[in-house]
GROMACS .gro file of N, CA, C and O in nm:
model
  316
    1VAL      N    1   1.785   1.648   0.757
    1VAL     CA    2   1.711   1.526   0.782
    1VAL      C    3   1.593   1.521   0.685
    1VAL      O    4   1.518   1.617   0.672
    2ASN      N    5   1.577   1.406   0.622
    2ASN     CA    6   1.466   1.386   0.529
    2ASN      C    7   1.376   1.277   0.584
    2ASN      O    8   1.416   1.161   0.591
    3VAL      N    9   1.256   1.316   0.625
    3VAL     CA   10   1.164   1.221   0.688
    3VAL      C   11   1.032   1.221   0.610
    3VAL      O   12   0.981   1.324   0.572
    4SER      N   13   0.979   1.102   0.589
    4SER     CA   14   0.850   1.089   0.523
    4SER      C   15   0.758   1.002   0.607
    4SER      O   16   0.802   0.901   0.663
    5LEU      N   17   0.633   1.043   0.617
    5LEU     CA   18   0.536   0.965   0.694
    5LEU      C   19   0.464   0.862   0.610
    5LEU      O   20   0.386   0.783   0.662
    6ARG      N   21   0.490   0.862   0.479
    6ARG     CA   22   0.428   0.764   0.390
    6ARG      C   23   0.499   0.630   0.404
    6ARG      O   24   0.619   0.624   0.427
    7PRO      N   25   0.426   0.520   0.388
    7PRO     CA   26   0.491   0.389   0.394
    7PRO      C   27   0.585   0.368   0.276
    7PRO      O   28   0.575   0.436   0.174
    8LEU      N   29   0.675   0.272   0.288
    8LEU     CA   30   0.765   0.238   0.179
    8LEU      C   31   0.684   0.188   0.059
    8LEU      O   32   0.574   0.136   0.075
    9LYS      N   33   0.741   0.204  -0.061
    9LYS     CA   34   0.668   0.167  -0.182
    9LYS      C   35   0.621   0.023  -0.180
    9LYS      O   36   0.508  -0.007  -0.216
   10GLN      N   37   0.707  -0.069  -0.137
   10GLN     CA   38   0.668  -0.210  -0.138
   10GLN      C   39   0.555  -0.237  -0.038
   10GLN      O   40   0.470  -0.323  -0.063
   11ASP      N   41   0.550  -0.162   0.070
   11ASP     CA   42   0.440  -0.178   0.166
   11ASP      C   43   0.311  -0.117   0.113
   11ASP      O   44   0.204  -0.172   0.129
   12SER      N   45   0.323   0.001   0.048
   12SER     CA   46   0.201   0.064  -0.003
   12SER      C   47   0.146  -0.011  -0.122
   12SER      O   48   0.026  -0.004  -0.147
   13MET      N   49   0.230  -0.085  -0.197
   13MET     CA   50   0.177  -0.165  -0.309
   13MET      C   51   0.078  -0.268  -0.258
   13MET      O   52  -0.024  -0.293  -0.321
   14ASP      N   53   0.107  -0.328  -0.143
   14ASP     CA   54   0.016  -0.426  -0.085
   14ASP      C   55  -0.114  -0.360  -0.042
   14ASP      O   56  -0.223  -0.410  -0.070
   15ILE      N   57  -0.103  -0.247   0.026
   15ILE     CA   58  -0.221  -0.175   0.074
   15ILE      C   59  -0.305  -0.126  -0.044
   15ILE      O   60  -0.427  -0.144  -0.047
   16ASP      N   61  -0.238  -0.065  -0.143
   16ASP     CA   62  -0.309  -0.014  -0.260
   16ASP      C   63  -0.370  -0.128  -0.341
   16ASP      O   64  -0.482  -0.115  -0.391
   17GLY      N   65  -0.301  -0.239  -0.353
   17GLY     CA   66  -0.353  -0.355  -0.425
   17GLY      C   67  -0.478  -0.409  -0.360
   17GLY      O   68  -0.575  -0.444  -0.428
   18GLU      N   69  -0.478  -0.414  -0.228
   18GLU     CA   70  -0.597  -0.461  -0.156
   18GLU      C   71  -0.714  -0.365  -0.177
   18GLU      O   72  -0.828  -0.409  -0.191
   19ALA      N   73  -0.685  -0.235  -0.180
   19ALA     CA   74  -0.792  -0.137  -0.203
   19ALA      C   75  -0.851  -0.156  -0.343
   19ALA      O   76  -0.972  -0.149  -0.362
   20ILE      N   77  -0.766  -0.182  -0.441
   20ILE     CA   78  -0.813  -0.204  -0.578
   20ILE      C   79  -0.897  -0.332  -0.585
   20ILE      O   80  -1.003  -0.334  -0.645
   21LEU      N   81  -0.850  -0.439  -0.521
   21LEU     CA   82  -0.926  -0.564  -0.520
   21LEU      C   83  -1.062  -0.546  -0.452
   21LEU      O   84  -1.164  -0.596  -0.501
   22THR      N   85  -1.065  -0.476  -0.341
   22THR     CA   86  -1.190  -0.450  -0.271
   22THR      C   87  -1.286  -0.371  -0.359
   22THR      O   88  -1.405  -0.403  -0.367
   23TYR      N   89  -1.234  -0.270  -0.428
   23TYR     CA   90  -1.316  -0.189  -0.519
   23TYR      C   91  -1.369  -0.275  -0.633
   23TYR      O   92  -1.485  -0.265  -0.671
   24LEU      N   93  -1.284  -0.361  -0.688
   24LEU     CA   94  -1.326  -0.451  -0.796
   24LEU      C   95  -1.440  -0.542  -0.750
   24LEU      O   96  -1.539  -0.560  -0.821
   25LYS      N   97  -1.425  -0.601  -0.633
   25LYS     CA   98  -1.527  -0.694  -0.582
   25LYS      C   99  -1.659  -0.622  -0.557
   25LYS      O  100  -1.766  -0.680  -0.578
   26ALA      N  101  -1.652  -0.496  -0.518
   26ALA     CA  102  -1.773  -0.418  -0.493
   26ALA      C  103  -1.840  -0.370  -0.621
   26ALA      O  104  -1.954  -0.326  -0.619
   27HIS      N  105  -1.769  -0.380  -0.734
   27HIS     CA  106  -1.822  -0.331  -0.862
   27HIS      C  107  -1.827  -0.443  -0.966
   27HIS      O  108  -1.789  -0.424  -1.081
   28ASP      N  109  -1.873  -0.558  -0.924
   28ASP     CA  110  -1.895  -0.674  -1.012
   28ASP      C  111  -1.770  -0.717  -1.088
   28ASP      O  112  -1.779  -0.769  -1.200
   29GLY      N  113  -1.652  -0.692  -1.032
   29GLY     CA  114  -1.528  -0.743  -1.090
   29GLY      C  115  -1.475  -0.665  -1.208
   29GLY      O  116  -1.379  -0.707  -1.271
   30VAL      N  117  -1.534  -0.550  -1.238
   30VAL     CA  118  -1.487  -0.469  -1.351
   30VAL      C  119  -1.486  -0.322  -1.310
   30VAL      O  120  -1.583  -0.272  -1.255
   31ILE      N  121  -1.374  -0.255  -1.336
   31ILE     CA  122  -1.367  -0.111  -1.313
   31ILE      C  123  -1.313  -0.043  -1.439
   31ILE      O  124  -1.232  -0.102  -1.511
   32PRO      N  125  -1.357   0.078  -1.467
   32PRO     CA  126  -1.316   0.147  -1.590
   32PRO      C  127  -1.181   0.218  -1.576
   32PRO      O  128  -1.164   0.329  -1.623
   33PHE      N  129  -1.086   0.155  -1.509
   33PHE     CA  130  -0.954   0.213  -1.490
   33PHE      C  131  -0.847   0.120  -1.544
   33PHE      O  132  -0.860  -0.002  -1.534
   34SER      N  133  -0.744   0.180  -1.602
   34SER     CA  134  -0.628   0.104  -1.648
   34SER      C  135  -0.506   0.193  -1.627
   34SER      O  136  -0.516   0.302  -1.571
   35VAL      N  137  -0.392   0.148  -1.674
   35VAL     CA  138  -0.269   0.226  -1.659
   35VAL      C  139  -0.274   0.355  -1.742
   35VAL      O  140  -0.192   0.444  -1.722
   36LYS      N  141  -0.370   0.368  -1.832
   36LYS     CA  142  -0.383   0.488  -1.915
   36LYS      C  143  -0.493   0.582  -1.865
   36LYS      O  144  -0.523   0.681  -1.930
   37SER      N  145  -0.551   0.552  -1.751
   37SER     CA  146  -0.660   0.635  -1.698
   37SER      C  147  -0.608   0.770  -1.651
   37SER      O  148  -0.489   0.788  -1.622
   38ASP      N  149  -0.700   0.866  -1.642
   38ASP     CA  150  -0.668   1.000  -1.599
   38ASP      C  151  -0.622   1.000  -1.452
   38ASP      O  152  -0.689   0.941  -1.367
   39PRO      N  153  -0.511   1.067  -1.422
   39PRO     CA  154  -0.461   1.069  -1.284
   39PRO      C  155  -0.562   1.124  -1.184
   39PRO      O  156  -0.568   1.076  -1.070
   40GLU      N  157  -0.641   1.224  -1.224
   40GLU     CA  158  -0.740   1.282  -1.133
   40GLU      C  159  -0.850   1.182  -1.100
   40GLU      O  160  -0.896   1.176  -0.985
   41ASP      N  161  -0.893   1.104  -1.198
   41ASP     CA  162  -0.994   1.001  -1.173
   41ASP      C  163  -0.943   0.897  -1.075
   41ASP      O  164  -1.015   0.852  -0.986
   42ILE      N  165  -0.818   0.860  -1.091
   42ILE     CA  166  -0.756   0.761  -1.001
   42ILE      C  167  -0.748   0.818  -0.860
   42ILE      O  168  -0.784   0.752  -0.762
   43ARG      N  169  -0.702   0.942  -0.848
   43ARG     CA  170  -0.689   1.004  -0.715
   43ARG      C  171  -0.825   1.019  -0.648
   43ARG      O  172  -0.839   0.994  -0.529
   44GLU      N  173  -0.927   1.060  -0.724
   44GLU     CA  174  -1.061   1.076  -0.667
   44GLU      C  175  -1.119   0.944  -0.618
   44GLU      O  176  -1.189   0.939  -0.517
   45THR      N  177  -1.090   0.836  -0.690
   45THR     CA  178  -1.149   0.706  -0.656
   45THR      C  179  -1.069   0.632  -0.548
   45THR      O  180  -1.127   0.580  -0.453
   46PHE      N  181  -0.938   0.627  -0.563
   46PHE     CA  182  -0.856   0.545  -0.473
   46PHE      C  183  -0.770   0.626  -0.375
   46PHE      O  184  -0.706   0.569  -0.287
   47ASN      N  185  -0.768   0.758  -0.393
   47ASN     CA  186  -0.687   0.846  -0.308
   47ASN      C  187  -0.538   0.810  -0.311
   47ASN      O  188  -0.470   0.814  -0.210
   48ILE      N  189  -0.491   0.770  -0.430
   48ILE     CA  190  -0.349   0.742  -0.451
   48ILE      C  191  -0.306   0.804  -0.584
   48ILE      O  192  -0.390   0.837  -0.667
   49SER      N  193  -0.177   0.819  -0.601
   49SER     CA  194  -0.126   0.875  -0.726
   49SER      C  195  -0.138   0.773  -0.839
   49SER      O  196  -0.154   0.653  -0.815
   50LYS      N  197  -0.126   0.823  -0.960
   50LYS     CA  198  -0.133   0.733  -1.076
   50LYS      C  199  -0.016   0.635  -1.074
   50LYS      O  200  -0.032   0.519  -1.105
   51SER      N  201   0.102   0.681  -1.035
   51SER     CA  202   0.218   0.590  -1.031
   51SER      C  203   0.199   0.481  -0.925
   51SER      O  204   0.234   0.365  -0.948
   52ALA      N  205   0.140   0.515  -0.811
   52ALA     CA  206   0.111   0.414  -0.708
   52ALA      C  207   0.008   0.315  -0.760
   52ALA      O  208   0.017   0.194  -0.737
   53PHE      N  209  -0.093   0.366  -0.832
   53PHE     CA  210  -0.195   0.281  -0.891
   53PHE      C  211  -0.132   0.184  -0.991
   53PHE      O  212  -0.162   0.065  -0.990
   54LYS      N  213  -0.043   0.235  -1.076
   54LYS     CA  214   0.021   0.150  -1.177
   54LYS      C  215   0.108   0.043  -1.111
   54LYS      O  216   0.109  -0.072  -1.156
   55ARG      N  217   0.179   0.079  -1.004
   55ARG     CA  218   0.261  -0.021  -0.933
   55ARG      C  219   0.173  -0.131  -0.874
   55ARG      O  220   0.202  -0.250  -0.888
   56ALA      N  221   0.065  -0.092  -0.807
   56ALA     CA  222  -0.025  -0.189  -0.745
   56ALA      C  223  -0.093  -0.275  -0.851
   56ALA      O  224  -0.105  -0.397  -0.835
   57LEU      N  225  -0.137  -0.213  -0.959
   57LEU     CA  226  -0.204  -0.286  -1.066
   57LEU      C  227  -0.107  -0.384  -1.132
   57LEU      O  228  -0.143  -0.497  -1.164
   58GLY      N  229   0.017  -0.342  -1.151
   58GLY     CA  230   0.118  -0.430  -1.208
   58GLY      C  231   0.143  -0.552  -1.121
   58GLY      O  232   0.156  -0.664  -1.171
   59ARG      N  233   0.146  -0.531  -0.991
   59ARG     CA  234   0.165  -0.644  -0.899
   59ARG      C  235   0.046  -0.740  -0.906
   59ARG      O  236   0.063  -0.861  -0.911
   60LEU      N  237  -0.075  -0.685  -0.907
   60LEU     CA  238  -0.195  -0.770  -0.915
   60LEU      C  239  -0.198  -0.848  -1.047
   60LEU      O  240  -0.236  -0.963  -1.051
   61TRP      N  241  -0.154  -0.784  -1.156
   61TRP     CA  242  -0.150  -0.850  -1.286
   61TRP      C  243  -0.046  -0.963  -1.285
   61TRP      O  244  -0.073  -1.072  -1.333
   62LYS      N  245   0.071  -0.937  -1.229
   62LYS     CA  246   0.174  -1.041  -1.221
   62LYS      C  247   0.129  -1.159  -1.135
   62LYS      O  248   0.167  -1.273  -1.161
   63GLU      N  249   0.051  -1.130  -1.032
   63GLU     CA  250  -0.001  -1.235  -0.945
   63GLU      C  251  -0.124  -1.302  -1.006
   63GLU      O  252  -0.186  -1.387  -0.943
   64GLU      N  253  -0.161  -1.261  -1.128
   64GLU     CA  254  -0.275  -1.314  -1.203
   64GLU      C  255  -0.408  -1.300  -1.128
   64GLU      O  256  -0.493  -1.387  -1.133
   65LYS      N  257  -0.422  -1.187  -1.060
   65LYS     CA  258  -0.547  -1.157  -0.990
   65LYS      C  259  -0.638  -1.069  -1.074
   65LYS      O  260  -0.758  -1.065  -1.052
   66VAL      N  261  -0.578  -0.993  -1.167
   66VAL     CA  262  -0.655  -0.906  -1.255
   66VAL      C  263  -0.606  -0.920  -1.398
   66VAL      O  264  -0.494  -0.966  -1.423
   67ASP      N  265  -0.692  -0.879  -1.490
   67ASP     CA  266  -0.656  -0.875  -1.632
   67ASP      C  267  -0.690  -0.736  -1.682
   67ASP      O  268  -0.787  -0.675  -1.637
   68LEU      N  269  -0.610  -0.685  -1.774
   68LEU     CA  270  -0.632  -0.553  -1.830
   68LEU      C  271  -0.689  -0.569  -1.970
   68LEU      O  272  -0.625  -0.627  -2.057
   69ARG      N  273  -0.810  -0.520  -1.991
   69ARG     CA  274  -0.880  -0.537  -2.119
   69ARG      C  275  -0.947  -0.407  -2.162
   69ARG      O  276  -1.030  -0.354  -2.089
   70ASP      N  277  -0.914  -0.359  -2.280
   70ASP     CA  278  -0.982  -0.245  -2.342
   70ASP      C  279  -1.005  -0.128  -2.246
   70ASP      O  280  -1.116  -0.077  -2.235
   71GLY      N  281  -0.903  -0.087  -2.175
   71GLY     CA  282  -0.917   0.027  -2.085
   71GLY      C  283  -0.987  -0.003  -1.954
   71GLY      O  284  -1.020   0.089  -1.880
   72GLU      N  285  -1.010  -0.129  -1.927
   72GLU     CA  286  -1.074  -0.171  -1.802
   72GLU      C  287  -0.984  -0.267  -1.728
   72GLU      O  288  -0.897  -0.330  -1.786
   73THR      N  289  -1.008  -0.279  -1.599
   73THR     CA  290  -0.942  -0.379  -1.517
   73THR      C  291  -1.047  -0.479  -1.475
   73THR      O  292  -1.152  -0.441  -1.423
   74VAL      N  293  -1.020  -0.607  -1.498
   74VAL     CA  294  -1.117  -0.714  -1.473
   74VAL      C  295  -1.059  -0.809  -1.368
   74VAL      O  296  -0.945  -0.854  -1.381
   75LEU      N  297  -1.138  -0.840  -1.269
   75LEU     CA  298  -1.099  -0.934  -1.166
   75LEU      C  299  -1.101  -1.076  -1.223
   75LEU      O  300  -1.199  -1.116  -1.287
   76ILE      N  301  -0.993  -1.149  -1.201
   76ILE     CA  302  -0.988  -1.289  -1.246
   76ILE      C  303  -1.045  -1.374  -1.133
   76ILE      O  304  -0.993  -1.371  -1.022
   77THR      N  305  -1.150  -1.445  -1.163
   77THR     CA  306  -1.212  -1.530  -1.061
   77THR      C  307  -1.157  -1.671  -1.071
   77THR      O  308  -1.130  -1.721  -1.181
   78GLU      N  309  -1.143  -1.732  -0.956
   78GLU     CA  310  -1.097  -1.871  -0.953
   78GLU      C  311  -1.217  -1.961  -0.968
   78GLU      O  312  -1.315  -1.949  -0.898
   79GLU      N  313  -1.211  -2.049  -1.068
   79GLU     CA  314  -1.325  -2.138  -1.092
   79GLU      C  315  -1.289  -2.279  -1.062
   79GLU      O  316  -1.183  -2.323  -1.063
   0.00000   0.00000   0.00000
């Protein structure tokens, strides 16, 4: 029997994406993380793996909620 207590990837993408958005809003809409950031920095900040971070960030980018610029992630504000 193979059992995991972690949520399914598609469910954790939503949870992780919300955590990233919350962090962005608390840090003036810019964070020094991108898909090329150090895995340890990502784990220390968001308590998720780099691959989970990349999945969540990719979803936020596709939904046009964030933009990736020069090694940073920038919150796209609705004007």
